[in-house]
Amino acid sequence: MRHPFRLLAAVALLAYSTFASADQVVPLDVGGKQVKVSVPNGYIRTSLTVRPLYDITAAALPESNRLVEYFIAESDYRDMLAGKADKLRRPGFQVQVMRSIENAEISAADWQAGRVEIAKTMGLLDTNELIKADSAKANERLSEVAGSQMEVNYGEIGKPQVYGNDPGSLRFTLRVPMSVQTADGVQQAVISCVGAVTVLNGRLVFLYAYGDEKQLPELRVALDRFVDGSRALL
């Protein structure tokens, strides 16, 4: 019975070693305040370097959410330029905010009270209904940004699964089956999304790590480091 535990430990250590290089501190503007996040060296800001990818990603989000930044590994970017890869091999990181409260100052007391409510809400959240309500507008935004017809459809996503709830953050996982239809055909994928809600410099932010569903153990390690490193900068 010990073997599965040794295997999980080995996977976690392998994932950690992938991100064991020094991190870089990136300042971002959230609601008129500077929020600093910590991401691995060797990652680039798509808003500055791969603007089309940033714009398409931003357009695909629900209208209520703003993409502050999307980070991808330089090695994946080089593969994309060379046409050698149709998906990212290393996790991508995102920072998002809710537009309606982006400018709100969140105190420590506000956050602790809010964290309890957010945890309750996640257990009731119907992600499919939320996405369905915005899907037509999202596809219009995507097509406009891409300059040609694009349509994204989602399979059964289900509810976020909370795996960490501490005074500093609320962490969860989400499985996202999706298909993307363009003039070139249809591509299907199942994306693992590992996220956290936290407060950085008085602003409520969502930090995410994205990757293939087979990368889930690695993604959790990566997200934990992303969150813990960013909170250590406070």
Short mmCIF file of N, CA and C in Angstrom, two decimals, residues 101-183:
data_model
loop_
_atom_site.label_atom_id
_atom_site.label_comp_id
_atom_site.label_asym_id
_atom_site.label_seq_id
_atom_site.Cartn_x
_atom_site.Cartn_y
_atom_site.Cartn_z
N ILE A 101 -15.65 44.68 -8.78
CA ILE A 101 -15.01 45.01 -7.50
C ILE A 101 -13.51 45.25 -7.64
N GLU A 102 -13.05 45.46 -8.88
CA GLU A 102 -11.61 45.64 -9.08
C GLU A 102 -11.07 46.82 -8.28
N ASN A 103 -11.83 47.89 -8.15
CA ASN A 103 -11.35 49.08 -7.46
C ASN A 103 -11.66 49.09 -5.97
N ALA A 104 -12.31 48.05 -5.49
CA ALA A 104 -12.68 48.01 -4.08
C ALA A 104 -11.47 47.70 -3.19
N GLU A 105 -11.36 48.42 -2.09
CA GLU A 105 -10.31 48.16 -1.11
C GLU A 105 -10.79 47.06 -0.18
N ILE A 106 -10.08 45.94 -0.17
CA ILE A 106 -10.47 44.78 0.63
C ILE A 106 -9.58 44.71 1.87
N SER A 107 -10.18 44.92 3.02
CA SER A 107 -9.42 44.86 4.29
C SER A 107 -9.24 43.41 4.70
N ALA A 108 -8.39 43.19 5.71
CA ALA A 108 -8.18 41.83 6.22
C ALA A 108 -9.48 41.25 6.75
N ALA A 109 -10.28 42.07 7.44
CA ALA A 109 -11.57 41.60 7.97
C ALA A 109 -12.55 41.30 6.84
N ASP A 110 -12.56 42.16 5.81
CA ASP A 110 -13.42 41.92 4.64
C ASP A 110 -13.08 40.56 4.01
N TRP A 111 -11.79 40.32 3.87
CA TRP A 111 -11.35 39.09 3.20
C TRP A 111 -11.74 37.86 4.00
N GLN A 112 -11.54 37.87 5.31
CA GLN A 112 -11.86 36.69 6.11
C GLN A 112 -13.36 36.39 6.07
N ALA A 113 -14.19 37.44 6.11
CA ALA A 113 -15.63 37.23 6.01
C ALA A 113 -16.00 36.76 4.60
N GLY A 114 -15.36 37.37 3.60
CA GLY A 114 -15.65 37.02 2.22
C GLY A 114 -15.21 35.61 1.87
N ARG A 115 -14.09 35.18 2.45
CA ARG A 115 -13.56 33.85 2.15
C ARG A 115 -14.57 32.77 2.56
N VAL A 116 -15.22 32.95 3.66
CA VAL A 116 -16.23 31.99 4.11
C VAL A 116 -17.38 31.93 3.12
N GLU A 117 -17.83 33.09 2.65
CA GLU A 117 -18.94 33.14 1.70
C GLU A 117 -18.55 32.57 0.34
N ILE A 118 -17.32 32.86 -0.09
CA ILE A 118 -16.86 32.34 -1.38
C ILE A 118 -16.80 30.82 -1.35
N ALA A 119 -16.32 30.26 -0.23
CA ALA A 119 -16.24 28.80 -0.10
C ALA A 119 -17.62 28.17 -0.20
N LYS A 120 -18.62 28.81 0.43
CA LYS A 120 -19.99 28.31 0.35
C LYS A 120 -20.52 28.39 -1.08
N THR A 121 -20.24 29.51 -1.73
CA THR A 121 -20.74 29.74 -3.08
C THR A 121 -20.17 28.73 -4.07
N MET A 122 -18.89 28.37 -3.91
CA MET A 122 -18.27 27.42 -4.83
C MET A 122 -18.96 26.08 -4.80
N GLY A 123 -19.46 25.69 -3.64
CA GLY A 123 -20.15 24.42 -3.54
C GLY A 123 -21.48 24.41 -4.24
N LEU A 124 -22.00 25.59 -4.56
CA LEU A 124 -23.31 25.72 -5.22
C LEU A 124 -23.21 26.22 -6.65
N LEU A 125 -22.01 26.62 -7.05
CA LEU A 125 -21.83 27.30 -8.33
C LEU A 125 -22.12 26.38 -9.51
N ASP A 126 -22.98 26.82 -10.40
CA ASP A 126 -23.27 26.09 -11.64
C ASP A 126 -22.46 26.74 -12.76
N THR A 127 -21.26 26.26 -12.94
CA THR A 127 -20.33 26.85 -13.91
C THR A 127 -20.89 26.78 -15.32
N ASN A 128 -21.54 25.67 -15.65
CA ASN A 128 -22.07 25.53 -17.01
C ASN A 128 -23.12 26.58 -17.33
N GLU A 129 -23.98 26.89 -16.37
CA GLU A 129 -25.01 27.90 -16.59
C GLU A 129 -24.37 29.27 -16.79
N LEU A 130 -23.34 29.58 -16.00
CA LEU A 130 -22.66 30.88 -16.13
C LEU A 130 -22.03 31.02 -17.51
N ILE A 131 -21.37 29.98 -17.96
CA ILE A 131 -20.70 30.02 -19.26
C ILE A 131 -21.72 30.07 -20.40
N LYS A 132 -22.80 29.28 -20.25
CA LYS A 132 -23.83 29.25 -21.29
C LYS A 132 -24.46 30.63 -21.47
N ALA A 133 -24.67 31.33 -20.36
CA ALA A 133 -25.30 32.65 -20.43
C ALA A 133 -24.45 33.65 -21.19
N ASP A 134 -23.13 33.44 -21.20
CA ASP A 134 -22.23 34.41 -21.84
C ASP A 134 -21.65 33.88 -23.16
N SER A 135 -22.00 32.64 -23.54
CA SER A 135 -21.30 32.00 -24.66
C SER A 135 -21.48 32.73 -25.99
N ALA A 136 -22.68 33.21 -26.27
CA ALA A 136 -22.92 33.89 -27.54
C ALA A 136 -22.09 35.16 -27.64
N LYS A 137 -22.08 35.96 -26.58
CA LYS A 137 -21.29 37.19 -26.58
C LYS A 137 -19.79 36.88 -26.63
N ALA A 138 -19.39 35.82 -25.90
CA ALA A 138 -17.97 35.44 -25.89
C ALA A 138 -17.51 35.05 -27.29
N ASN A 139 -18.33 34.31 -28.02
CA ASN A 139 -17.94 33.91 -29.38
C ASN A 139 -17.90 35.11 -30.32
N GLU A 140 -18.78 36.08 -30.09
CA GLU A 140 -18.72 37.32 -30.88
C GLU A 140 -17.41 38.05 -30.61
N ARG A 141 -17.04 38.13 -29.32
CA ARG A 141 -15.78 38.81 -28.97
C ARG A 141 -14.58 38.08 -29.58
N LEU A 142 -14.60 36.75 -29.49
CA LEU A 142 -13.50 35.96 -30.04
C LEU A 142 -13.37 36.16 -31.54
N SER A 143 -14.48 36.11 -32.24
CA SER A 143 -14.45 36.26 -33.70
C SER A 143 -13.95 37.64 -34.10
N GLU A 144 -14.35 38.65 -33.34
CA GLU A 144 -13.91 40.01 -33.65
C GLU A 144 -12.41 40.15 -33.45
N VAL A 145 -11.91 39.61 -32.33
CA VAL A 145 -10.47 39.71 -32.04
C VAL A 145 -9.66 38.90 -33.04
N ALA A 146 -10.14 37.69 -33.37
CA ALA A 146 -9.40 36.81 -34.28
C ALA A 146 -9.48 37.27 -35.73
N GLY A 147 -10.51 38.06 -36.07
CA GLY A 147 -10.67 38.52 -37.44
C GLY A 147 -11.30 37.49 -38.34
N SER A 148 -11.81 36.40 -37.76
CA SER A 148 -12.53 35.37 -38.51
C SER A 148 -13.44 34.63 -37.54
N GLN A 149 -14.36 33.83 -38.08
CA GLN A 149 -15.34 33.17 -37.23
C GLN A 149 -14.68 32.16 -36.30
N MET A 150 -14.97 32.29 -35.00
CA MET A 150 -14.51 31.33 -33.99
C MET A 150 -15.68 30.99 -33.09
N GLU A 151 -15.76 29.73 -32.71
CA GLU A 151 -16.81 29.32 -31.79
C GLU A 151 -16.25 28.33 -30.78
N VAL A 152 -16.43 28.65 -29.52
CA VAL A 152 -15.97 27.78 -28.44
C VAL A 152 -17.18 27.18 -27.75
N ASN A 153 -17.17 25.87 -27.61
CA ASN A 153 -18.25 25.18 -26.90
C ASN A 153 -17.65 24.37 -25.76
N TYR A 154 -18.37 24.32 -24.65
CA TYR A 154 -17.87 23.63 -23.46
C TYR A 154 -18.71 22.40 -23.15
N GLY A 155 -18.03 21.36 -22.67
CA GLY A 155 -18.72 20.18 -22.17
C GLY A 155 -19.14 20.40 -20.72
N GLU A 156 -19.45 19.33 -20.03
CA GLU A 156 -19.90 19.42 -18.65
C GLU A 156 -18.71 19.76 -17.75
N ILE A 157 -18.74 20.95 -17.18
CA ILE A 157 -17.63 21.41 -16.35
C ILE A 157 -17.82 21.03 -14.89
N GLY A 158 -19.01 21.24 -14.39
CA GLY A 158 -19.27 20.91 -13.00
C GLY A 158 -18.85 22.02 -12.05
N LYS A 159 -18.82 21.68 -10.77
CA LYS A 159 -18.51 22.67 -9.74
C LYS A 159 -17.03 22.68 -9.41
N PRO A 160 -16.47 23.85 -9.02
CA PRO A 160 -15.09 23.89 -8.56
C PRO A 160 -14.91 23.00 -7.34
N GLN A 161 -13.78 22.30 -7.27
CA GLN A 161 -13.47 21.43 -6.14
C GLN A 161 -12.42 22.10 -5.25
N VAL A 162 -12.84 22.53 -4.07
CA VAL A 162 -11.92 23.21 -3.16
C VAL A 162 -10.93 22.20 -2.58
N TYR A 163 -9.62 22.50 -2.67
CA TYR A 163 -8.63 21.62 -2.08
C TYR A 163 -7.78 22.33 -1.03
N GLY A 164 -7.94 23.63 -0.88
CA GLY A 164 -7.18 24.36 0.13
C GLY A 164 -7.95 25.58 0.59
N ASN A 165 -8.07 25.74 1.91
CA ASN A 165 -8.80 26.89 2.46
C ASN A 165 -8.08 27.32 3.73
N ASP A 166 -7.28 28.38 3.61
CA ASP A 166 -6.52 28.87 4.75
C ASP A 166 -6.72 30.39 4.84
N PRO A 167 -6.25 31.04 5.90
CA PRO A 167 -6.48 32.48 6.04
C PRO A 167 -6.00 33.32 4.86
N GLY A 168 -5.02 32.81 4.10
CA GLY A 168 -4.48 33.60 3.01
C GLY A 168 -5.14 33.39 1.67
N SER A 169 -5.78 32.24 1.46
CA SER A 169 -6.31 31.95 0.13
C SER A 169 -7.31 30.82 0.17
N LEU A 170 -8.09 30.73 -0.90
CA LEU A 170 -9.01 29.63 -1.13
C LEU A 170 -8.63 29.03 -2.47
N ARG A 171 -8.27 27.74 -2.48
CA ARG A 171 -7.73 27.11 -3.69
C ARG A 171 -8.65 26.01 -4.19
N PHE A 172 -8.74 25.87 -5.52
CA PHE A 172 -9.71 24.95 -6.10
C PHE A 172 -9.22 24.43 -7.45
N THR A 173 -9.86 23.38 -7.91
CA THR A 173 -9.57 22.82 -9.24
C THR A 173 -10.85 22.79 -10.06
N LEU A 174 -10.68 22.82 -11.38
CA LEU A 174 -11.81 22.81 -12.29
C LEU A 174 -11.39 22.09 -13.56
N ARG A 175 -12.21 21.17 -14.02
CA ARG A 175 -11.94 20.43 -15.26
C ARG A 175 -12.80 21.04 -16.36
N VAL A 176 -12.16 21.44 -17.47
CA VAL A 176 -12.88 22.18 -18.51
C VAL A 176 -12.74 21.47 -19.87
N PRO A 177 -13.72 20.64 -20.25
CA PRO A 177 -13.72 20.07 -21.60
C PRO A 177 -14.25 21.10 -22.59
N MET A 178 -13.57 21.25 -23.71
CA MET A 178 -13.97 22.29 -24.65
C MET A 178 -13.61 21.90 -26.09
N SER A 179 -14.31 22.56 -27.03
CA SER A 179 -13.96 22.41 -28.45
C SER A 179 -13.93 23.80 -29.07
N VAL A 180 -12.99 24.00 -29.97
CA VAL A 180 -12.83 25.29 -30.65
C VAL A 180 -12.98 25.07 -32.14
N GLN A 181 -13.97 25.74 -32.73
CA GLN A 181 -14.24 25.60 -34.16
C GLN A 181 -13.81 26.86 -34.90
N THR A 182 -12.96 26.67 -35.91
CA THR A 182 -12.51 27.76 -36.78
C THR A 182 -12.67 27.30 -38.22
N ALA A 183 -12.22 28.14 -39.14
CA ALA A 183 -12.30 27.78 -40.55
C ALA A 183 -11.44 26.56 -40.86
#
